[in-house]
PDB file of C-alpha atoms in Angstrom:
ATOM      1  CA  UNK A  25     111.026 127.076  95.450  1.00  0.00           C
ATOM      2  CA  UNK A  26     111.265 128.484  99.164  1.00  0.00           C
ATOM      3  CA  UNK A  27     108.740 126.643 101.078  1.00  0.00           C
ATOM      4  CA  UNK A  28     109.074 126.767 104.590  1.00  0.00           C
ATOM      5  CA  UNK A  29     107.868 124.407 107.500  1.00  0.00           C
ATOM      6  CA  UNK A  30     106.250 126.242 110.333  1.00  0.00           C
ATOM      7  CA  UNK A  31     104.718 124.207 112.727  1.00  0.00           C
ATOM      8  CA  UNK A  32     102.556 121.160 113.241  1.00  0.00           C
ATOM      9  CA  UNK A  33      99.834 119.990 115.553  1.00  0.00           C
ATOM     10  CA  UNK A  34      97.264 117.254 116.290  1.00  0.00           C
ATOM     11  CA  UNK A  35      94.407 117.550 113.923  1.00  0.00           C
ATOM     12  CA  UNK A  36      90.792 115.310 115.371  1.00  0.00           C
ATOM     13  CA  UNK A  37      88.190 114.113 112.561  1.00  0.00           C
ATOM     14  CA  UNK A  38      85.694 111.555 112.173  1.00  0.00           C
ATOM     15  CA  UNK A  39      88.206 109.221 110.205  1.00  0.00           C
ATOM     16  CA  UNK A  40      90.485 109.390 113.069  1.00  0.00           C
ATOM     17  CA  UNK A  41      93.484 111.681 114.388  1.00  0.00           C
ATOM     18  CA  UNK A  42      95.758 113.530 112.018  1.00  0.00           C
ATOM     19  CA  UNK A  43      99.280 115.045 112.219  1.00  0.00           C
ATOM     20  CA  UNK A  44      98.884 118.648 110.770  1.00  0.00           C
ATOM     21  CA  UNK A  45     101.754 120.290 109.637  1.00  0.00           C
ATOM     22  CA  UNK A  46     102.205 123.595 107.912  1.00  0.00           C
ATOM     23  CA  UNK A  47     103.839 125.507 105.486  1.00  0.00           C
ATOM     24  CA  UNK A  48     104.502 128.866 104.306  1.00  0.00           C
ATOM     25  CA  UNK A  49     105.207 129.428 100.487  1.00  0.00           C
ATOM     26  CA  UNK A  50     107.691 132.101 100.855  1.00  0.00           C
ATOM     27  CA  UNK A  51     107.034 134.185  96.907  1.00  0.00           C
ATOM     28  CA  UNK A  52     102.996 134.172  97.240  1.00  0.00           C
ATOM     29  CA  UNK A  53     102.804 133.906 101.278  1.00  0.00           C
ATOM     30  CA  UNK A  54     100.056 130.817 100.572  1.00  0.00           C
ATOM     31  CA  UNK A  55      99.633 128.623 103.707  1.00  0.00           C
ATOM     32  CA  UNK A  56      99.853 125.109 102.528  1.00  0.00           C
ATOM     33  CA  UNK A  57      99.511 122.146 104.903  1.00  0.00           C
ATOM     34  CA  UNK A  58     100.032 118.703 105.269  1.00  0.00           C
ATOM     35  CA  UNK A  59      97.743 115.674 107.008  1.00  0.00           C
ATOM     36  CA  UNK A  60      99.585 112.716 107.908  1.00  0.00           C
ATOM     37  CA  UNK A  61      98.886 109.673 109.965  1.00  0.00           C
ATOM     38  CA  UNK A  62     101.537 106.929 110.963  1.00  0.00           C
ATOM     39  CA  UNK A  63     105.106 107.017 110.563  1.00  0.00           C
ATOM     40  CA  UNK A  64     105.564 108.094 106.218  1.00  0.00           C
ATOM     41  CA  UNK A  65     109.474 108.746 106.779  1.00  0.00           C
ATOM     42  CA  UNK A  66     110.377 104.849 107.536  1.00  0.00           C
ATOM     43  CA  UNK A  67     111.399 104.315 103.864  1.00  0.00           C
ATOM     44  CA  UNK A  68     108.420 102.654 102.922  1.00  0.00           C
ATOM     45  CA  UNK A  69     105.770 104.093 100.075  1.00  0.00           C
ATOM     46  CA  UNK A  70     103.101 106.215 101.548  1.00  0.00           C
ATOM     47  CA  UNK A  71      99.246 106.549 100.456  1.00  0.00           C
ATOM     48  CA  UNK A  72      99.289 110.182  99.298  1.00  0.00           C
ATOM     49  CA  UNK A  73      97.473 112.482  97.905  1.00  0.00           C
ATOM     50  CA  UNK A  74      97.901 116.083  96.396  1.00  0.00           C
ATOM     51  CA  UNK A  75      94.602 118.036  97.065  1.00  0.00           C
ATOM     52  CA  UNK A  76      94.512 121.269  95.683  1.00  0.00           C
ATOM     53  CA  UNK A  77      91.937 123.887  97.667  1.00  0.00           C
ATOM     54  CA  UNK A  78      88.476 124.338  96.651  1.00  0.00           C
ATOM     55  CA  UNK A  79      86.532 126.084  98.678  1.00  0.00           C
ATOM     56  CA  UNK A  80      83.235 125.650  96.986  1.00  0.00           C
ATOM     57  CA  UNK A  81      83.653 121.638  96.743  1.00  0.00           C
ATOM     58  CA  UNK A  82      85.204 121.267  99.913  1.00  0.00           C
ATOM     59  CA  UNK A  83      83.540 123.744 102.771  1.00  0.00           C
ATOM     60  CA  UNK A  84      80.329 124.273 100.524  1.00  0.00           C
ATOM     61  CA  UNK A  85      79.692 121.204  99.296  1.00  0.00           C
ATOM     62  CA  UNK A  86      79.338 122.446  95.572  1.00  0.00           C
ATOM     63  CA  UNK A  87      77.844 119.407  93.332  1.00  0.00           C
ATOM     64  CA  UNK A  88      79.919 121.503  90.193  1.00  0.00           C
ATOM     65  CA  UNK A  89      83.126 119.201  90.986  1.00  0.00           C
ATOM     66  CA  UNK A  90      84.598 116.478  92.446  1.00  0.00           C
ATOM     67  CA  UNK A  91      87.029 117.626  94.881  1.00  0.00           C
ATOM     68  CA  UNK A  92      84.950 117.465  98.179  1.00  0.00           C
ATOM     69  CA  UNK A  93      84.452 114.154  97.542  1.00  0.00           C
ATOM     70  CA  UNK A  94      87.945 112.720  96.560  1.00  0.00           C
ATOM     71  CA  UNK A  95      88.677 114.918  99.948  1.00  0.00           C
ATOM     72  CA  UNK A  96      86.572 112.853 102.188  1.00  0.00           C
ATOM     73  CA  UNK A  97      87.975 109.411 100.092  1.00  0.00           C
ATOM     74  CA  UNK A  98      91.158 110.234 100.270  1.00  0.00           C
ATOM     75  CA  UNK A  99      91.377 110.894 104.155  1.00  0.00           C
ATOM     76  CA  UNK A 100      89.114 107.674 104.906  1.00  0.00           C
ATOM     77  CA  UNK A 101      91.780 105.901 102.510  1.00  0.00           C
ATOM     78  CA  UNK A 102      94.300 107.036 104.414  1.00  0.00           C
ATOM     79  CA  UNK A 103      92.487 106.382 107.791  1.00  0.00           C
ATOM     80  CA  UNK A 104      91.482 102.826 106.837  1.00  0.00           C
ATOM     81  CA  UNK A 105      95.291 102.394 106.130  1.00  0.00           C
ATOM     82  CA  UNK A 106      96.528 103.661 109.072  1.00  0.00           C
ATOM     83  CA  UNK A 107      99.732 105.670 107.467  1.00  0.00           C
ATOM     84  CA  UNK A 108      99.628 108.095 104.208  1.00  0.00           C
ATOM     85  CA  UNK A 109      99.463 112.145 103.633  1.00  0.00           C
ATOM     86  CA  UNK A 110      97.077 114.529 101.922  1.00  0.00           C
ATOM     87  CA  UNK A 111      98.548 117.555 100.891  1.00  0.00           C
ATOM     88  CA  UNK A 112      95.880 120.163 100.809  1.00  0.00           C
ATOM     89  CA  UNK A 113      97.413 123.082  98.341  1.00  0.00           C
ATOM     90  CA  UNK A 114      96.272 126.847  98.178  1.00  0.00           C
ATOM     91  CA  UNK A 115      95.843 126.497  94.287  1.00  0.00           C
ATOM     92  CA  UNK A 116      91.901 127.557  94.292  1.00  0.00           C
ATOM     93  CA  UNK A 117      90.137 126.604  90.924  1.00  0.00           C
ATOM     94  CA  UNK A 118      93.115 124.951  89.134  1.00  0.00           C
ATOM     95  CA  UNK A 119      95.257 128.235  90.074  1.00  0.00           C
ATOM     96  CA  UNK A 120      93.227 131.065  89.199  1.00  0.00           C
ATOM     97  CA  UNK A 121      91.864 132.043  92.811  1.00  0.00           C
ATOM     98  CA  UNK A 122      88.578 132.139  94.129  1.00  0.00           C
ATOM     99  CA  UNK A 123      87.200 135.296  92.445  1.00  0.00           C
ATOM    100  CA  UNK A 124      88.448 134.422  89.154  1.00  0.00           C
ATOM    101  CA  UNK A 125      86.737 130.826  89.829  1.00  0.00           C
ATOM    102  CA  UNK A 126      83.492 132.445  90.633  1.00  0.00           C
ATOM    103  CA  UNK A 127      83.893 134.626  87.311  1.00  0.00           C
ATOM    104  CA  UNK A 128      84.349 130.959  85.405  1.00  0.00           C
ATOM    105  CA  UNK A 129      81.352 129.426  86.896  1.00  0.00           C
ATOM    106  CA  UNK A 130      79.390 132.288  85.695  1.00  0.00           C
ATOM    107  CA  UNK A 131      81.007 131.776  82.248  1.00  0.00           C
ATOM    108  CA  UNK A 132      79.758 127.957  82.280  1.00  0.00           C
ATOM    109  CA  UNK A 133      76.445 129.138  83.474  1.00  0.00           C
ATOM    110  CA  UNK A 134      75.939 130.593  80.094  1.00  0.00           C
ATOM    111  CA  UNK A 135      77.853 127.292  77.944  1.00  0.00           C
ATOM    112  CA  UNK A 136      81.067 127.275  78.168  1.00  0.00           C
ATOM    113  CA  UNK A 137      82.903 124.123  79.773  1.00  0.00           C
ATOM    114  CA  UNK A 138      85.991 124.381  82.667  1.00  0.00           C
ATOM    115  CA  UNK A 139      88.547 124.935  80.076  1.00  0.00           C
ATOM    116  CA  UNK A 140      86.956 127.049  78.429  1.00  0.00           C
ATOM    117  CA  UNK A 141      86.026 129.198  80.990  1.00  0.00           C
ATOM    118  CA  UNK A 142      89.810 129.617  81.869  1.00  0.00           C
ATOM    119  CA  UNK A 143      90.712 130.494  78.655  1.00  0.00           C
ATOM    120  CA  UNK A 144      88.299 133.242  78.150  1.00  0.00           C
ATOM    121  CA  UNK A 145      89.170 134.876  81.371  1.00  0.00           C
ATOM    122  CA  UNK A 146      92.887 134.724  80.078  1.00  0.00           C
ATOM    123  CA  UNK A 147      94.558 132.021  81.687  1.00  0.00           C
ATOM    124  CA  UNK A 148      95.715 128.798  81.197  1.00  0.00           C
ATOM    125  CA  UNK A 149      93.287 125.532  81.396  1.00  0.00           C
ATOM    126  CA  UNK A 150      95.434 124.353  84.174  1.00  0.00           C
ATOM    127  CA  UNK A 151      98.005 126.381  85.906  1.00  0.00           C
ATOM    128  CA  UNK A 152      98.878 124.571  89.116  1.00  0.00           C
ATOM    129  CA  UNK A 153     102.730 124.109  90.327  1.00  0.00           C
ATOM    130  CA  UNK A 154     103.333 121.063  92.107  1.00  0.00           C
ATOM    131  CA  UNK A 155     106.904 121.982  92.749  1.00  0.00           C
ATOM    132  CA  UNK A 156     105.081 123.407  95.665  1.00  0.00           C
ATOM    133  CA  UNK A 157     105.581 120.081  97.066  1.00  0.00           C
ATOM    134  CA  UNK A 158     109.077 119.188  97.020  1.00  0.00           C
ATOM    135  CA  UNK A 159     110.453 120.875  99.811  1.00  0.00           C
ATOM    136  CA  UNK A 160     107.134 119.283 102.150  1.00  0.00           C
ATOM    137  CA  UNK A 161     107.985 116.171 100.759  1.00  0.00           C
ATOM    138  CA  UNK A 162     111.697 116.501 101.691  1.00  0.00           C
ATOM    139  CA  UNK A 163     110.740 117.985 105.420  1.00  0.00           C
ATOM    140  CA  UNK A 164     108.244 114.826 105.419  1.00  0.00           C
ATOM    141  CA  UNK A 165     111.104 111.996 104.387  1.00  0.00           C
ATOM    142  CA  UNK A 166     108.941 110.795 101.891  1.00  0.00           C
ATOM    143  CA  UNK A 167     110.643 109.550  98.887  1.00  0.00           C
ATOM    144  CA  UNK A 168     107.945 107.262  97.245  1.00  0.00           C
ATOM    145  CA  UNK A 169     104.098 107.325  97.029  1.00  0.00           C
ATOM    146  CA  UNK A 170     101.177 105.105  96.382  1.00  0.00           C
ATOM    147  CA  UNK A 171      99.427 108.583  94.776  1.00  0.00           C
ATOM    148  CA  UNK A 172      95.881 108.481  95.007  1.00  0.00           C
ATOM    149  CA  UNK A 173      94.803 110.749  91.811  1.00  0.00           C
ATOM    150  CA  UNK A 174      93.297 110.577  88.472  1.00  0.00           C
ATOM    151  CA  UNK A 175      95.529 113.195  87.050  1.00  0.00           C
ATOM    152  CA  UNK A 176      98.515 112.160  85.148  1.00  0.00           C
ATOM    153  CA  UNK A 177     100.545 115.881  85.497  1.00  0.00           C
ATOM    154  CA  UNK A 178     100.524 114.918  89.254  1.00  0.00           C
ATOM    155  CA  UNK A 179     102.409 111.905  88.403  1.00  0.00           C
ATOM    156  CA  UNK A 180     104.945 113.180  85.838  1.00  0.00           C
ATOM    157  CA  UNK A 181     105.517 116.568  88.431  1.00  0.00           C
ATOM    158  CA  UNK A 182     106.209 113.974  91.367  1.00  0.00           C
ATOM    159  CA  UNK A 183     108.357 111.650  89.060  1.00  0.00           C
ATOM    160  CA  UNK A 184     110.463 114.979  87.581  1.00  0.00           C
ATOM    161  CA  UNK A 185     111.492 115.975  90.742  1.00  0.00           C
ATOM    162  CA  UNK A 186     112.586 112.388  91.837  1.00  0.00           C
ATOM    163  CA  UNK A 187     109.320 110.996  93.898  1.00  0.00           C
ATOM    164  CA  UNK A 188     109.008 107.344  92.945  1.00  0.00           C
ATOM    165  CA  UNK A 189     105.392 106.487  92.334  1.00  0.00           C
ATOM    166  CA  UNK A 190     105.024 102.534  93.013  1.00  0.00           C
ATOM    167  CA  UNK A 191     101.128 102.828  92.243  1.00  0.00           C
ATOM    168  CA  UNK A 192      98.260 105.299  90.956  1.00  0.00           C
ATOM    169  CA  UNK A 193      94.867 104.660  92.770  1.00  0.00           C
ATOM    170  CA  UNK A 194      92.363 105.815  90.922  1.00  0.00           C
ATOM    171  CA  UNK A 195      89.386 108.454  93.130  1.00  0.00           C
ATOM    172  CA  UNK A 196      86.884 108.090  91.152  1.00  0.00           C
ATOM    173  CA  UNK A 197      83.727 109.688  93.010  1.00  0.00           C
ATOM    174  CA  UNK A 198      81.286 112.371  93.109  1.00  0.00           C
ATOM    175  CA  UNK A 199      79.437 111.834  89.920  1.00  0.00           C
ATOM    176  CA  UNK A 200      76.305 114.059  89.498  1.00  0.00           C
ATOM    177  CA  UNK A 201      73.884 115.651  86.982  1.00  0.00           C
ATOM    178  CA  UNK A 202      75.874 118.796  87.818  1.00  0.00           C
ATOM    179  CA  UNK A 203      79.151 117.869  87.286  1.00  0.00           C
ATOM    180  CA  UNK A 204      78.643 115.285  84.607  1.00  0.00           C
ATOM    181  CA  UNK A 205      79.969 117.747  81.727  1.00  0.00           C
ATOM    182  CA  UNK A 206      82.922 119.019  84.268  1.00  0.00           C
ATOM    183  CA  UNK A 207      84.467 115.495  84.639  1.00  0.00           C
ATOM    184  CA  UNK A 208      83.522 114.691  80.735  1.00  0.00           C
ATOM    185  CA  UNK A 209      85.970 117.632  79.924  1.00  0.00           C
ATOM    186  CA  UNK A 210      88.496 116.915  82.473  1.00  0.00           C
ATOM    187  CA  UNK A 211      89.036 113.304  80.540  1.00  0.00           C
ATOM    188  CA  UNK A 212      88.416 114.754  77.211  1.00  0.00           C
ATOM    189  CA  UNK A 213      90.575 117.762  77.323  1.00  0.00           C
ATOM    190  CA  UNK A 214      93.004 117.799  80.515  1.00  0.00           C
ATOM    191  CA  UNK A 215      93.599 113.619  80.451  1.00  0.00           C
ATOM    192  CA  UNK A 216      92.216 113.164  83.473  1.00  0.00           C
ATOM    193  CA  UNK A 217      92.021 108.827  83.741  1.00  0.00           C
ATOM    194  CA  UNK A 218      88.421 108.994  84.992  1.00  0.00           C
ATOM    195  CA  UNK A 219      86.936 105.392  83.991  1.00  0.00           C
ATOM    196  CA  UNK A 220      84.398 104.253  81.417  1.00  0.00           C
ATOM    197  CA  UNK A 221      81.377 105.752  83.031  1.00  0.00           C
ATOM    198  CA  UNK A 222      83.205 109.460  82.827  1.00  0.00           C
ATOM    199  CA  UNK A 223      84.907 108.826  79.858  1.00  0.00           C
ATOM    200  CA  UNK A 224      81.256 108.097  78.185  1.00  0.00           C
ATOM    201  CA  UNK A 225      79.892 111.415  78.857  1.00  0.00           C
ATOM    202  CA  UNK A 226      83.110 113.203  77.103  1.00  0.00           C
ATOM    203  CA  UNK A 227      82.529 110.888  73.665  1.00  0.00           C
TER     204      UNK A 227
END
């Protein structure tokens, strides 16, 4: 997959000062980019994680998910560490773009659960591509990750394209009235390794 690096730049937050670099997904023209912090191409494995976009959780800060809040963990894990990378990826509501998202929530307004929703609109429950990543990874020099997810397709995609993964680190956060039944059916139907307490409300 033609991914190619375009430019990077100094990137200030409140958890500290990021390298940003980006990306340009030659087939779709997506704009991916990369935060990292300390040196992640001395050989060594590297706190990572693979954030996929989502506007609503992220920029609006949506109680429906989880995803603003792994964002924020995963960049003050990263900051506390010193060194790691967050991959923030233009794959908007598990792949199905923003206006299809919008047209899922409206489905789950009236009952149906995240999968569900998908399906109905015609897609698949899940239809991100992490090979996305290989060619960042490869600009990046990292060859092995501590991966910060709760999503076990991350680590199989990373391991079938040669990524070591020393460690998975749970991110485990976010947990609301409003998004109780969207994490349930992430662990009960996409395998999502979200803990006792999630893994309750899906039995």
């Amino acid at each position: 997959m033609a991914v190619n690096y375009i430019a990077s730049s100094q990137l200030p937050t409140q958890w500290g000062t990021f390298t940003m670099h980006g990306f340009l997904e030659e087939a779709s023209g997506k704009e991916h980019v990369v935060l990292t912090m300390g040196d992640v191409a001395d050989g060594e494995p590297v706190l990572g994680r693979l954030h996929s976009e989502c506007l609503t959780g992220d920029a609006l800060f949506s109680l429906r998910c989880d995803c603003g809040f792994q964002l924020e963990a995963a960049l003050a894990a990263i900051a506390a560490e010193g060194r790691g990378a967050l991959f923030y990826l233009r794959q908007e509501g598990r792949g199905i773009g923003l206006m299809n998202k919008i047209r899922a929530y409206n489905l789950q307004d009236s009952g149906a659960d995240t999968v569900e929703a998908n399906e109905q609109l015609g897609f698949g429950a899940d239809q991100r591509d992490y090979a996305i990543c290989q060619p960042m990874l490869k600009h990046l020099g990292i060859t092995s990750l501590k991966l910060l997810t709760n999503n076990p397709r991350k680590v199989k995609a990373l391991e079938g394209f040669g990524i070591e993964i020393v460690q998975r680190l749970p991110l485990q956060f976010g947990l609301n009235p409003h998004n109780s039944k969207y994490l349930a059916t992430k662990a009960g139907k996409l395998g999502h390794m979200l803990g006792n307490l999630h893994q309750a409300e899906a039995d």
